[in-house]
mmCIF file of C-alpha atoms in Angstrom:
data_model
loop_
_atom_site.group_PDB
_atom_site.id
_atom_site.type_symbol
_atom_site.label_atom_id
_atom_site.label_comp_id
_atom_site.label_asym_id
_atom_site.label_seq_id
_atom_site.Cartn_x
_atom_site.Cartn_y
_atom_site.Cartn_z
ATOM 1 C CA MET A 692 -11.955 -5.500 -14.918
ATOM 2 C CA ALA A 693 -10.852 -9.021 -13.949
ATOM 3 C CA SER A 694 -7.799 -10.950 -14.935
ATOM 4 C CA THR A 695 -5.777 -14.022 -14.142
ATOM 5 C CA HIS A 696 -2.011 -14.139 -14.021
ATOM 6 C CA SER A 697 0.072 -17.276 -13.686
ATOM 7 C CA ARG A 698 3.513 -16.953 -12.175
ATOM 8 C CA SER A 699 6.159 -19.406 -11.236
ATOM 9 C CA ALA A 700 7.782 -18.304 -7.987
ATOM 10 C CA ARG A 701 11.239 -19.610 -7.119
ATOM 11 C CA GLY A 702 10.956 -22.577 -9.463
ATOM 12 C CA GLU A 703 7.655 -23.796 -7.972
ATOM 13 C CA ALA A 704 4.733 -24.950 -10.074
ATOM 14 C CA ALA A 705 2.844 -22.100 -11.716
ATOM 15 C CA GLU A 706 -0.082 -20.783 -9.706
ATOM 16 C CA ALA A 707 -3.039 -18.817 -11.009
ATOM 17 C CA ILE A 708 -3.842 -15.652 -9.090
ATOM 18 C CA THR A 709 -7.104 -13.992 -10.083
ATOM 19 C CA TYR A 710 -7.661 -10.246 -9.694
ATOM 20 C CA ARG A 711 -11.002 -8.471 -9.632
ATOM 21 C CA ALA A 712 -13.128 -5.911 -7.859
ATOM 22 C CA ALA A 713 -14.500 -7.220 -4.561
ATOM 23 C CA GLU A 714 -17.878 -8.804 -5.260
ATOM 24 C CA SER A 715 -18.992 -10.581 -2.106
ATOM 25 C CA GLU A 716 -19.144 -9.774 1.580
ATOM 26 C CA ARG A 717 -16.344 -12.328 1.983
ATOM 27 C CA ASP A 718 -14.152 -10.298 -0.423
ATOM 28 C CA ARG A 719 -14.990 -7.031 1.357
ATOM 29 C CA SER A 720 -14.486 -8.353 4.887
ATOM 30 C CA ALA A 721 -11.248 -10.296 4.335
ATOM 31 C CA VAL A 722 -8.468 -9.094 6.613
ATOM 32 C CA ILE A 723 -4.771 -9.778 6.139
ATOM 33 C CA LYS A 724 -2.554 -8.942 9.090
ATOM 34 C CA GLY A 725 0.068 -6.521 7.783
ATOM 35 C CA GLU A 726 3.691 -7.413 8.366
ATOM 36 C CA PHE A 727 7.082 -6.821 6.816
ATOM 37 C CA THR A 728 10.799 -7.275 7.370
ATOM 38 C CA SER A 729 13.027 -4.320 6.527
ATOM 39 C CA ASP A 730 16.759 -3.836 6.360
ATOM 40 C CA THR A 731 16.288 -0.117 5.690
ATOM 41 C CA VAL A 732 14.688 2.864 7.374
ATOM 42 C CA PHE A 733 14.116 6.043 5.361
ATOM 43 C CA GLU A 734 15.150 9.299 7.006
ATOM 44 C CA VAL A 735 13.740 12.595 5.828
ATOM 45 C CA VAL A 736 16.584 14.978 5.005
ATOM 46 C CA ARG A 737 16.142 18.701 4.528
ATOM 47 C CA SER A 738 17.988 20.262 1.606
ATOM 48 C CA GLU A 739 18.002 23.635 -0.097
ATOM 49 C CA HIS A 740 15.393 22.259 -2.548
ATOM 50 C CA GLY A 741 13.029 20.841 0.088
ATOM 51 C CA PHE A 742 12.967 17.379 1.607
ATOM 52 C CA THR A 743 14.285 14.082 0.292
ATOM 53 C CA LEU A 744 14.402 10.509 1.535
ATOM 54 C CA ARG A 745 17.699 8.915 2.493
ATOM 55 C CA PRO A 746 17.874 5.147 2.986
ATOM 56 C CA VAL A 747 19.739 4.105 6.139
ATOM 57 C CA PRO A 748 20.674 0.420 6.574
ATOM 58 C CA LEU A 749 19.320 -1.432 9.612
ATOM 59 C CA ASP A 750 21.465 -4.113 11.205
ATOM 60 C CA PRO A 751 19.844 -6.286 12.292
ATOM 61 C CA PRO A 752 16.747 -5.968 10.091
ATOM 62 C CA VAL A 753 13.447 -5.228 11.821
ATOM 63 C CA HIS A 754 10.332 -7.389 11.533
ATOM 64 C CA LYS A 755 7.081 -5.581 12.187
ATOM 65 C CA VAL A 756 3.559 -6.923 12.548
ATOM 66 C CA PHE A 757 0.913 -4.230 12.515
ATOM 67 C CA PRO A 758 -1.502 -4.300 15.453
ATOM 68 C CA ASP A 759 -5.180 -4.940 14.807
ATOM 69 C CA ASP A 760 -7.029 -1.773 13.866
ATOM 70 C CA GLU A 761 -8.608 -0.141 16.866
ATOM 71 C CA SER A 762 -11.793 0.600 14.954
ATOM 72 C CA GLU A 763 -13.529 -0.994 12.030
ATOM 73 C CA SER A 764 -15.153 2.353 11.236
ATOM 74 C CA ASP A 765 -12.245 4.227 9.697
ATOM 75 C CA GLU A 766 -13.311 7.581 8.322
ATOM 76 C CA ALA A 767 -14.906 7.064 4.934
ATOM 77 C CA THR A 768 -14.376 10.224 2.957
ATOM 78 C CA GLY A 769 -15.267 9.260 -0.578
ATOM 79 C CA ASP A 770 -16.248 6.618 -3.078
ATOM 80 C CA GLU A 771 -14.579 3.449 -1.775
ATOM 81 C CA ARG A 772 -13.674 0.314 -3.703
ATOM 82 C CA ARG A 773 -11.634 -2.812 -2.971
ATOM 83 C CA PHE A 774 -9.780 -4.985 -5.449
ATOM 84 C CA VAL A 775 -8.763 -8.496 -4.423
ATOM 85 C CA ALA A 776 -6.158 -11.063 -5.415
ATOM 86 C CA LEU A 777 -7.454 -14.610 -5.136
ATOM 87 C CA ASP A 778 -5.650 -17.924 -5.010
ATOM 88 C CA GLY A 779 -8.601 -20.145 -5.805
ATOM 89 C CA ASP A 780 -11.266 -18.738 -3.501
ATOM 90 C CA HIS A 781 -8.727 -17.563 -0.879
ATOM 91 C CA VAL A 782 -8.120 -13.780 -0.658
ATOM 92 C CA CYS A 783 -4.323 -13.488 -0.632
ATOM 93 C CA GLY A 784 -4.155 -9.728 -1.182
ATOM 94 C CA TYR A 785 -6.247 -6.607 -1.538
ATOM 95 C CA VAL A 786 -6.092 -2.880 -2.091
ATOM 96 C CA ASP A 787 -8.690 -0.554 -0.601
ATOM 97 C CA THR A 788 -9.177 2.752 -2.407
ATOM 98 C CA ALA A 789 -11.224 5.888 -1.825
ATOM 99 C CA TYR A 790 -11.821 8.586 -4.418
ATOM 100 C CA GLU A 791 -12.287 12.162 -3.248
ATOM 101 C CA PRO A 792 -13.740 14.291 -6.047
ATOM 102 C CA TRP A 793 -13.154 17.661 -4.346
ATOM 103 C CA ASN A 794 -9.389 17.347 -4.924
ATOM 104 C CA ARG A 795 -9.470 14.620 -7.612
ATOM 105 C CA ARG A 796 -7.390 12.297 -5.406
ATOM 106 C CA LEU A 797 -7.584 8.533 -5.207
ATOM 107 C CA THR A 798 -6.239 7.426 -1.833
ATOM 108 C CA ILE A 799 -4.744 4.015 -1.220
ATOM 109 C CA VAL A 800 -6.417 3.402 2.125
ATOM 110 C CA ASP A 801 -4.768 0.005 2.619
ATOM 111 C CA ILE A 802 -2.848 -2.527 0.576
ATOM 112 C CA GLU A 803 -2.003 -5.944 1.980
ATOM 113 C CA VAL A 804 -0.488 -9.129 0.592
ATOM 114 C CA ALA A 805 -0.358 -12.216 2.812
ATOM 115 C CA GLY A 806 3.182 -13.176 3.873
ATOM 116 C CA PRO A 807 3.555 -16.345 1.757
ATOM 117 C CA TYR A 808 2.454 -14.393 -1.341
ATOM 118 C CA GLN A 809 4.778 -11.406 -0.910
ATOM 119 C CA GLY A 810 7.492 -10.823 -3.488
ATOM 120 C CA ARG A 811 5.460 -12.302 -6.362
ATOM 121 C CA GLY A 812 4.175 -9.073 -7.954
ATOM 122 C CA ILE A 813 0.711 -9.296 -6.399
ATOM 123 C CA GLY A 814 0.975 -5.874 -4.741
ATOM 124 C CA ARG A 815 2.167 -4.301 -7.991
ATOM 125 C CA THR A 816 -0.768 -5.822 -9.895
ATOM 126 C CA LEU A 817 -3.258 -4.661 -7.256
ATOM 127 C CA MET A 818 -1.757 -1.178 -7.487
ATOM 128 C CA ARG A 819 -2.308 -1.242 -11.277
ATOM 129 C CA TYR A 820 -6.004 -1.873 -10.593
ATOM 130 C CA ALA A 821 -6.063 1.100 -8.214
ATOM 131 C CA VAL A 822 -4.350 3.353 -10.766
ATOM 132 C CA GLU A 823 -6.795 2.249 -13.475
ATOM 133 C CA ARG A 824 -9.661 3.099 -11.117
ATOM 134 C CA ALA A 825 -8.086 6.518 -10.483
ATOM 135 C CA ARG A 826 -8.001 7.183 -14.219
ATOM 136 C CA GLU A 827 -11.636 6.065 -14.616
ATOM 137 C CA CYS A 828 -12.636 8.501 -11.837
ATOM 138 C CA GLY A 829 -10.708 11.364 -13.446
ATOM 139 C CA ALA A 830 -8.231 11.584 -10.562
ATOM 140 C CA GLY A 831 -5.230 13.845 -10.927
ATOM 141 C CA HIS A 832 -3.076 11.684 -8.675
ATOM 142 C CA VAL A 833 -2.930 8.621 -6.439
ATOM 143 C CA TRP A 834 -1.876 9.263 -2.830
ATOM 144 C CA LEU A 835 -0.786 7.025 0.043
ATOM 145 C CA GLU A 836 0.825 7.011 3.489
ATOM 146 C CA VAL A 837 3.551 4.599 4.600
ATOM 147 C CA THR A 838 5.793 4.388 7.655
ATOM 148 C CA ASN A 839 9.449 5.276 7.097
ATOM 149 C CA VAL A 840 10.434 1.921 8.620
ATOM 150 C CA ASN A 841 8.720 -0.060 5.839
ATOM 151 C CA GLY A 842 11.692 -0.006 3.463
ATOM 152 C CA PRO A 843 10.345 -2.682 1.091
ATOM 153 C CA ALA A 844 7.099 -0.739 0.557
ATOM 154 C CA VAL A 845 8.831 2.630 0.103
ATOM 155 C CA ARG A 846 11.186 1.123 -2.500
ATOM 156 C CA ALA A 847 8.272 -0.615 -4.271
ATOM 157 C CA TYR A 848 6.253 2.608 -4.415
ATOM 158 C CA GLN A 849 9.263 4.486 -5.791
ATOM 159 C CA ARG A 850 9.701 1.825 -8.515
ATOM 160 C CA MET A 851 6.006 2.310 -9.396
ATOM 161 C CA GLY A 852 6.613 6.041 -9.896
ATOM 162 C CA PHE A 853 5.402 7.425 -6.571
ATOM 163 C CA GLY A 854 7.324 10.401 -5.253
ATOM 164 C CA PHE A 855 7.778 11.628 -1.699
ATOM 165 C CA CYS A 856 5.450 14.598 -1.150
ATOM 166 C CA GLY A 857 5.130 15.108 2.600
ATOM 167 C CA LEU A 858 5.523 13.800 6.126
ATOM 168 C CA ASP A 859 3.955 13.791 9.547
ATOM 169 C CA THR A 860 6.164 13.173 12.590
ATOM 170 C CA THR A 861 3.193 12.905 14.973
ATOM 171 C CA LEU A 862 0.680 10.738 13.086
ATOM 172 C CA TYR A 863 1.684 7.601 14.997
ATOM 173 C CA SER A 864 1.931 9.253 18.440
ATOM 174 C CA GLY A 865 0.295 7.126 21.099
ATOM 175 C CA THR A 866 0.321 3.996 18.910
ATOM 176 C CA ALA A 867 2.553 0.940 18.626
ATOM 177 C CA SER A 868 4.362 2.848 15.844
ATOM 178 C CA GLU A 869 5.361 5.728 18.137
ATOM 179 C CA GLY A 870 8.579 7.376 16.899
ATOM 180 C CA GLU A 871 8.123 6.400 13.254
ATOM 181 C CA THR A 872 7.508 9.043 10.596
ATOM 182 C CA ALA A 873 4.512 8.910 8.271
ATOM 183 C CA LEU A 874 5.663 9.445 4.695
ATOM 184 C CA PHE A 875 3.157 10.663 2.108
ATOM 185 C CA MET A 876 3.735 9.631 -1.496
ATOM 186 C CA SER A 877 1.925 10.630 -4.674
ATOM 187 C CA LEU A 878 1.715 9.373 -8.250
ATOM 188 C CA PRO A 879 0.630 12.071 -10.729
ATOM 189 C CA LEU A 880 -1.626 10.779 -13.501
#
């Protein structure tokens, strides 16, 4: 599965972004430093029917740059695959996935789009590759974790059909994200 999409962003000349499964060590080892700016934080609100997300405006907006991972050896729990977005031979985005057959879940381990490429639909296209992979594996759902402070990502996942399915108030304890809430979201297939 490989494709090329041309988009014109903000009136600029059309650019060709190519999408495919990671093929080389360069594809697999590319690292994009995660960052975002958010004017919204999502609070988890308890209701008689369970929990829901409530957007709360932030003024001023917050800009967050994720710290470097402490370990390159994150726990591998299943069949892993990376899909990349390329501008020429430059990796400008990727999605890392892991399929766990015991519960038929495809996990989005990481999804990153380089700052200058954000807002152009690259993340959405990469997520389509991940969902297609989930279907090929026979997954029942796609699952991910996102901080409640990352308003743009939460809204994007909701637009893609992901629903809020859980939270962890301690996942980020002892990290630079201390005090944030981990939101778990799922897309049934």
